[in-house]
Structure formats: C-alpha cells, structure tokens
CSV table of C-alpha atoms in Angstrom, one decimal:
chain,number,residue,atom,x,y,z
A,213,PRO,CA,0.0,0.0,0.0
A,214,ARG,CA,1.0,3.5,-0.7
A,215,PRO,CA,2.1,5.5,2.2
A,216,PRO,CA,-0.4,8.2,3.2
A,217,ALA,CA,0.1,11.4,1.5
A,218,ALA,CA,1.7,14.0,3.6
A,219,VAL,CA,-0.6,16.7,4.7
A,220,PRO,CA,0.9,20.0,3.6
A,221,ALA,CA,1.6,22.5,6.3
A,222,PRO,CA,-0.8,25.3,6.5
A,223,ALA,CA,0.2,28.5,4.7
A,224,PRO,CA,1.2,31.3,7.0
A,225,ALA,CA,-1.4,34.0,7.5
A,226,THR,CA,-1.0,36.9,5.1
A,227,THR,CA,-0.7,40.4,6.4
A,228,LEU,CA,-1.8,43.6,4.8
A,229,ALA,CA,0.7,46.1,3.7
A,230,PRO,CA,0.1,49.8,4.7
A,231,THR,CA,-1.8,51.7,2.0
A,232,PRO,CA,-1.2,55.3,1.2
A,233,SER,CA,-5.0,56.0,1.4
A,234,PRO,CA,-5.9,59.0,3.5
A,235,PHE,CA,-8.5,56.9,5.3
A,236,LEU,CA,-7.7,53.8,7.3
A,237,PRO,CA,-9.4,50.5,6.1
A,238,SER,CA,-12.4,49.2,8.1
A,239,TYR,CA,-12.5,45.8,9.7
A,240,ASP,CA,-14.6,44.3,6.9
A,241,ASP,CA,-12.1,45.4,4.3
A,242,ILE,CA,-9.3,43.9,6.3
A,243,ARG,CA,-11.1,40.6,6.8
A,244,SER,CA,-12.1,40.3,3.1
A,245,LYS,CA,-8.4,40.5,2.2
A,246,LEU,CA,-7.4,37.7,4.5
A,247,LYS,CA,-7.0,34.3,2.7
A,248,PHE,CA,-6.9,31.0,4.6
A,249,PRO,CA,-6.0,27.8,2.8
A,250,PHE,CA,-8.5,25.6,4.6
A,251,GLY,CA,-12.0,26.1,5.6
A,252,GLY,CA,-11.2,24.5,9.0
A,253,GLY,CA,-8.4,22.8,10.8
A,254,SER,CA,-7.5,21.1,14.0
A,255,SER,CA,-7.8,22.7,17.3
A,256,SER,CA,-4.1,23.3,17.5
A,257,ASN,CA,-4.2,25.4,14.3
A,258,ALA,CA,-7.4,27.3,15.2
A,259,GLU,CA,-5.9,29.0,18.2
A,260,PRO,CA,-3.4,31.1,16.3
A,261,GLN,CA,-6.0,32.0,13.7
A,262,MET,CA,-8.4,33.3,16.3
A,263,SER,CA,-5.6,35.2,18.0
A,264,THR,CA,-4.7,36.7,14.7
A,265,GLU,CA,-8.3,37.6,13.9
A,266,GLU,CA,-8.7,39.2,17.3
A,267,LYS,CA,-5.5,41.1,16.8
A,268,LEU,CA,-6.7,42.3,13.4
A,269,ALA,CA,-10.1,43.1,14.8
A,270,LYS,CA,-8.5,45.1,17.5
A,271,GLU,CA,-6.4,46.9,15.0
A,272,ALA,CA,-9.4,47.5,12.8
A,273,GLU,CA,-11.3,48.8,15.8
A,274,ASP,CA,-8.5,51.1,16.7
A,275,ALA,CA,-8.3,52.2,13.1
A,276,ASN,CA,-12.1,52.9,13.0
A,277,ALA,CA,-11.8,54.8,16.3
A,278,ALA,CA,-9.0,56.9,14.8
A,279,VAL,CA,-11.0,57.5,11.6
A,280,ALA,CA,-14.0,58.5,13.8
A,281,ILE,CA,-11.8,60.9,15.8
A,282,ALA,CA,-10.4,62.3,12.6
A,283,ARG,CA,-13.8,62.7,11.1
A,284,ALA,CA,-15.1,64.3,14.3
A,285,ALA,CA,-12.1,66.7,14.2
A,286,ASP,CA,-12.8,67.5,10.5
A,287,GLU,CA,-16.4,68.1,11.2
A,288,LYS,CA,-15.6,70.3,14.2
A,289,GLU,CA,-13.1,72.2,12.1
A,290,ALA,CA,-15.7,72.6,9.4
A,291,ARG,CA,-18.3,73.8,11.9
A,292,ASP,CA,-15.7,76.2,13.4
A,293,THR,CA,-14.9,77.5,10.0
A,294,GLN,CA,-18.6,77.9,9.1
A,295,MET,CA,-19.2,79.6,12.4
A,296,THR,CA,-16.2,81.9,11.9
A,297,ILE,CA,-17.5,82.8,8.4
A,298,GLU,CA,-21.0,83.4,9.8
A,299,THR,CA,-19.7,85.5,12.7
A,300,ARG,CA,-17.5,87.5,10.3
A,301,GLN,CA,-20.6,88.2,8.1
A,302,ARG,CA,-22.7,89.2,11.1
A,303,LEU,CA,-19.9,91.4,12.4
A,304,THR,CA,-19.5,92.9,9.0
A,305,THR,CA,-23.2,93.6,8.6
A,306,LYS,CA,-23.5,95.0,12.1
A,307,SER,CA,-20.4,97.2,11.5
A,308,LYS,CA,-21.9,98.5,8.3
A,309,GLN,CA,-25.2,99.3,10.1
A,310,ILE,CA,-23.4,101.1,12.9
A,311,ILE,CA,-21.2,103.0,10.5
A,312,GLU,CA,-24.3,104.0,8.4
A,313,THR,CA,-26.2,105.1,11.5
A,314,TYR,CA,-23.2,107.1,12.7
A,315,LYS,CA,-22.9,108.6,9.3
A,316,ILE,CA,-26.6,109.7,9.4
A,317,VAL,CA,-26.3,111.0,13.0
A,318,SER,CA,-23.1,112.9,12.2
A,319,LYS,CA,-24.6,114.4,9.1
A,320,ASP,CA,-27.6,115.6,11.2
A,321,GLU,CA,-25.3,117.0,13.9
A,322,ILE,CA,-23.2,118.8,11.3
A,323,LYS,CA,-26.4,120.3,9.8
A,324,ASP,CA,-27.6,121.4,13.2
A,325,LEU,CA,-24.2,122.9,14.1
A,326,SER,CA,-24.1,124.8,10.8
A,327,GLU,CA,-27.6,126.2,11.5
A,328,ASP,CA,-26.4,127.2,15.0
A,329,LYS,CA,-23.4,128.8,13.6
A,330,PHE,CA,-25.5,130.8,11.2
A,331,LEU,CA,-27.9,131.9,14.0
A,332,LEU,CA,-24.9,132.9,16.2
A,333,GLU,CA,-23.4,135.0,13.4
A,334,LYS,CA,-26.8,136.6,12.8
A,335,SER,CA,-27.3,137.3,16.5
A,336,HIS,CA,-23.8,138.7,16.8
A,337,LYS,CA,-24.5,141.1,13.9
A,338,PHE,CA,-27.8,142.0,15.5
A,339,LEU,CA,-26.2,142.7,18.9
A,340,HIS,CA,-23.0,144.3,17.8
A,341,GLY,CA,-24.0,145.8,14.4
A,342,THR,CA,-22.4,145.6,11.0
A,343,SER,CA,-20.2,148.7,11.4
A,344,LYS,CA,-16.6,148.2,12.6
A,345,SER,CA,-16.8,151.0,15.1
A,346,ASN,CA,-19.4,151.8,17.7
A,347,MET,CA,-18.9,155.5,17.1
A,348,ARG,CA,-21.9,157.2,15.4
A,349,SER,CA,-21.3,158.9,12.2
A,350,SER,CA,-23.6,160.8,9.8
A,351,SER,CA,-24.1,157.7,7.6
A,352,THR,CA,-24.5,155.2,10.5
A,353,SER,CA,-28.0,154.1,11.5
A,354,ASP,CA,-29.2,152.4,14.7
A,355,ASP,CA,-29.3,149.0,12.9
A,356,ASP,CA,-25.7,149.4,11.8
A,357,LEU,CA,-24.6,150.2,15.4
A,358,GLY,CA,-26.3,147.1,16.8
A,359,GLN,CA,-28.7,146.4,19.5
A,360,ILE,CA,-26.2,146.9,22.4
A,361,ALA,CA,-25.2,150.4,21.2
A,362,TYR,CA,-28.9,151.3,20.6
A,363,LEU,CA,-29.7,150.1,24.2
A,364,HIS,CA,-26.9,152.2,25.6
A,365,LYS,CA,-28.2,155.2,23.8
A,366,ARG,CA,-31.7,154.5,25.0
A,367,LYS,CA,-30.4,154.1,28.5
A,368,ALA,CA,-28.8,157.5,28.4
A,369,GLU,CA,-32.0,159.1,27.1
A,370,LEU,CA,-34.1,157.4,29.7
A,371,GLU,CA,-31.7,158.5,32.5
A,372,LYS,CA,-32.0,162.1,31.2
A,373,HIS,CA,-35.8,161.8,31.2
A,374,HIS,CA,-35.7,160.3,34.6
A,375,ASP,CA,-33.7,163.3,35.9
A,376,THR,CA,-36.2,165.6,34.3
A,377,LEU,CA,-39.1,163.8,35.9
A,378,ASP,CA,-37.4,163.9,39.3
A,379,GLU,CA,-37.0,167.7,38.9
A,380,SER,CA,-40.6,168.1,37.8
A,381,ILE,CA,-41.8,166.0,40.7
A,382,SER,CA,-39.9,168.1,43.1
A,383,GLN,CA,-41.4,171.2,41.6
A,384,LEU,CA,-44.9,169.8,41.9
A,385,GLU,CA,-44.3,168.8,45.5
A,386,SER,CA,-43.1,172.3,46.3
A,387,PHE,CA,-46.2,173.7,44.6
A,388,VAL,CA,-48.5,171.4,46.4
A,389,GLN,CA,-46.9,172.2,49.7
A,390,SER,CA,-47.1,175.9,49.1
A,391,ALA,CA,-50.8,175.5,48.1
A,392,GLU,CA,-51.6,173.6,51.2
A,393,GLU,CA,-49.9,176.3,53.3
A,394,GLU,CA,-51.9,179.0,51.6
A,395,LYS,CA,-55.1,177.0,52.1
A,396,ASN,CA,-54.4,176.6,55.8
A,397,ALA,CA,-53.4,180.3,56.1
A,398,SER,CA,-56.7,181.6,54.6
A,399,ALA,CA,-60.0,179.8,55.1
A,400,GLU,CA,-61.6,181.5,52.0
A,401,ILE,CA,-59.9,181.9,48.6
A,402,SER,CA,-60.9,184.6,46.2
A,403,VAL,CA,-62.3,183.6,42.8
A,404,ASP,CA,-60.0,186.1,41.1
A,405,GLU,CA,-57.0,184.2,42.5
A,406,LEU,CA,-58.3,180.9,41.2
A,407,ALA,CA,-58.8,182.2,37.6
A,408,VAL,CA,-55.5,183.6,36.5
A,409,PRO,CA,-55.2,184.6,32.8
A,410,GLY,CA,-52.2,183.6,30.9
A,411,ASP,CA,-51.7,186.9,28.9
A,412,LEU,CA,-53.2,190.3,28.4
A,413,HIS,CA,-55.7,189.3,25.8
A,414,SER,CA,-57.0,186.5,28.0
A,415,ALA,CA,-57.4,188.9,30.9
A,416,GLN,CA,-59.4,191.3,28.8
A,417,MET,CA,-61.6,188.4,27.5
A,418,LEU,CA,-62.2,187.3,31.1
A,419,LEU,CA,-63.3,190.7,32.1
A,420,LEU,CA,-65.5,191.2,29.1
A,421,SER,CA,-67.1,187.8,29.5
A,422,ALA,CA,-67.9,188.6,33.1
A,423,GLU,CA,-69.4,192.0,32.1
A,424,ASN,CA,-71.6,190.3,29.4
A,425,ALA,CA,-72.9,187.7,31.9
A,426,ALA,CA,-73.6,190.5,34.4
A,427,ILE,CA,-75.6,192.5,31.8
A,428,SER,CA,-77.6,189.4,30.8
A,429,ASP,CA,-78.5,188.9,34.5
A,430,ALA,CA,-79.5,192.5,34.9
A,431,LEU,CA,-81.8,192.4,31.8
A,432,PHE,CA,-83.4,189.2,33.2
A,433,TYR,CA,-84.2,190.9,36.5
A,434,LEU,CA,-85.5,194.1,34.7
A,435,ASP,CA,-87.9,191.9,32.8
A,436,GLN,CA,-89.0,190.2,36.0
A,437,ALA,CA,-89.5,193.5,37.8
A,438,LEU,CA,-91.6,194.9,34.9
A,439,ALA,CA,-93.7,191.8,34.9
A,440,GLU,CA,-94.3,192.2,38.6
A,441,HIS,CA,-95.2,195.9,38.1
A,442,ARG,CA,-92.3,197.0,40.3
A,443,ILE,CA,-91.0,199.5,37.7
A,444,THR,CA,-92.7,201.4,35.0
A,445,MET,CA,-92.4,200.9,31.3
A,446,ASP,CA,-90.3,204.1,30.8
A,447,HIS,CA,-87.8,203.1,33.5
A,448,HIS,CA,-87.6,199.6,32.0
A,449,LEU,CA,-87.0,200.9,28.4
A,450,ARG,CA,-84.3,203.4,29.5
A,451,ALA,CA,-82.4,200.8,31.5
A,452,VAL,CA,-82.7,198.1,28.9
A,453,ARG,CA,-81.4,200.5,26.1
A,454,LYS,CA,-78.4,201.5,28.2
A,455,LEU,CA,-77.5,197.9,29.2
A,456,ALA,CA,-78.0,196.6,25.7
A,457,LYS,CA,-75.6,199.2,24.3
A,458,LYS,CA,-72.9,198.1,26.9
A,459,GLN,CA,-73.5,194.5,26.2
A,460,PHE,CA,-73.2,195.0,22.4
A,461,LEU,CA,-69.8,196.8,22.9
A,462,ALA,CA,-68.6,194.1,25.2
A,463,ARG,CA,-69.5,191.3,22.8
A,464,ALA,CA,-67.9,193.2,19.9
A,465,HIS,CA,-64.8,193.6,21.9
A,466,LEU,CA,-64.8,189.9,22.7
A,467,LEU,CA,-65.1,189.0,19.0
A,468,LYS,CA,-62.2,191.3,18.1
A,469,ILE,CA,-59.9,189.9,20.7
A,470,GLY,CA,-60.8,186.3,19.6
A,471,GLN,CA,-59.9,187.2,16.0
A,472,VAL,CA,-56.5,188.7,17.1
A,473,LYS,CA,-55.7,185.6,19.1
A,474,ALA,CA,-56.6,183.3,16.2
A,475,THR,CA,-54.3,185.3,13.9
A,476,GLU,CA,-51.4,185.0,16.4
A,477,ALA,CA,-51.9,181.3,16.8
A,478,ILE,CA,-51.8,180.8,13.0
A,479,SER,CA,-48.6,182.8,12.7
A,480,THR,CA,-46.9,180.8,15.4
A,481,ASN,CA,-48.2,177.4,14.1
A,482,GLN,CA,-49.9,176.6,17.4
A,483,TRP,CA,-53.5,176.2,16.1
C-alpha cells in the first residue's frame, strides 16, 4: 500500500501592507483581504487563527476609532470654519449698520451745528451791528450800530428823562406844599385868585365875559321887575337900552380879541 500522502503544512497567515489611502481601512475590508487555505483545521491550528483575527479586529477597531476621531475633528473644524464665516458676516453687517447710523447722525449733527453757527453769526450782527466802530457817524443808523449800542443810547436818554421827571416831581411837590400852606393860612380863597389869565388878551376876555354875563342877568331881573309891576315901562326901556348898548360893545370887543388871538396862533403854528 501506498504511504499516506503527507498533509501540507498550512500556509502562513497573510498580512496587509500599509496603503497610502488617507482613510484607514475598516474591519470588513481587512477581513475580506485575508486568505486562509483551509476552511477548517485542527484545534491546534485554530488558536493562532483566532488570536490573529482578534488582533486584526482590535487593530481595525483602533483604526475605526482613529477614523472616527479624525472625522469628528474634521467636522468640528468645518463647523468652526462655518461659524467663523457666519460670525464674520454678522460682524461685517453689524459694523456697516453702525457706520451707516453714525454717518446719518453725524450728518444731522453737522447740519444742526451749521444752523447754530449761522444763527450765532446773525445774533452777533444783531447785537454788535455791522459797522466796525461803535462811534456814530452821519451815515450810520441804529441798525448798523447794533442792539447793544442802541440800548446804551436809549439808557442815556431814559436816564435824562428820569432826571427831568425827578426835577418836575420836586417842583410839583413844592407847589402842592405851598398851596396847602396858603389853604391853611386863609380859610376862604378869592375867585380872582383861582382864575389867573395867561396873557393880556386872556385877561381882557375874562373881564368882558364877566361883564356880558352880568348885563344878561341885569336884563333878566329888569324883565322880571316889569312883569311884577315894580317898575314902569319908561324906566324899563331906558335901563334896557343902556344895558343893551354896553352888552353890544362888550360882545364886539370879545369877538375882536378872539380874531386877534386866532391870527397870532396861525402865525406861530400853534393852532
């Protein structure tokens, strides 16, 4: 009989060479590349195969963990990059809004300051005038001198009027005091002292007016006496004719004096 054929020794387990791929192979890829010559074997040969598989599985698990870490790092870096871009865009938008708002506010402030400057210049011209000197000349008006110079001028005029009023008040007080003293000195004041004419013509007119009124009263009482039969008709006619003649002359004299005073008033522009 033929000797039994020698069982060939099992081929050594193949190992994977490192690949230049940027990603590490997974456990399934590593296991698919492993080639065993027999589907099964003795218990003595199974132990090294299991230990090798466990070793490969552990290496594959470590590789997967490393890949997961790398992917997580890449994702985190991508998220950080995206967040940085979004933050930069938000900051850019916000900065543009702030700059635009500041531009509008600054423009309004510049406009307000320009208006204030114009008003201040106008107020300065109003207060100090347009002329370089505050001295009045023949061609300088109150507006050219300014409000301050005009007020100084008005102040001087008012002080002058104030002094005049003080002097007039003192004169009136003296007159009132003298009038009260005269009133206390004499209990009864004559009518002639109350009516004091201002000039010669006024004195004549006052006397003639009194004479005219007196003659009118006398004629009234003559008529009353004749009506009561106290005097006769002859006495009444003689007295009336005499008094009427005096009254006519007095009235004519009054008219003449009135014409003279009117002429004087026209000539002096007082009427």
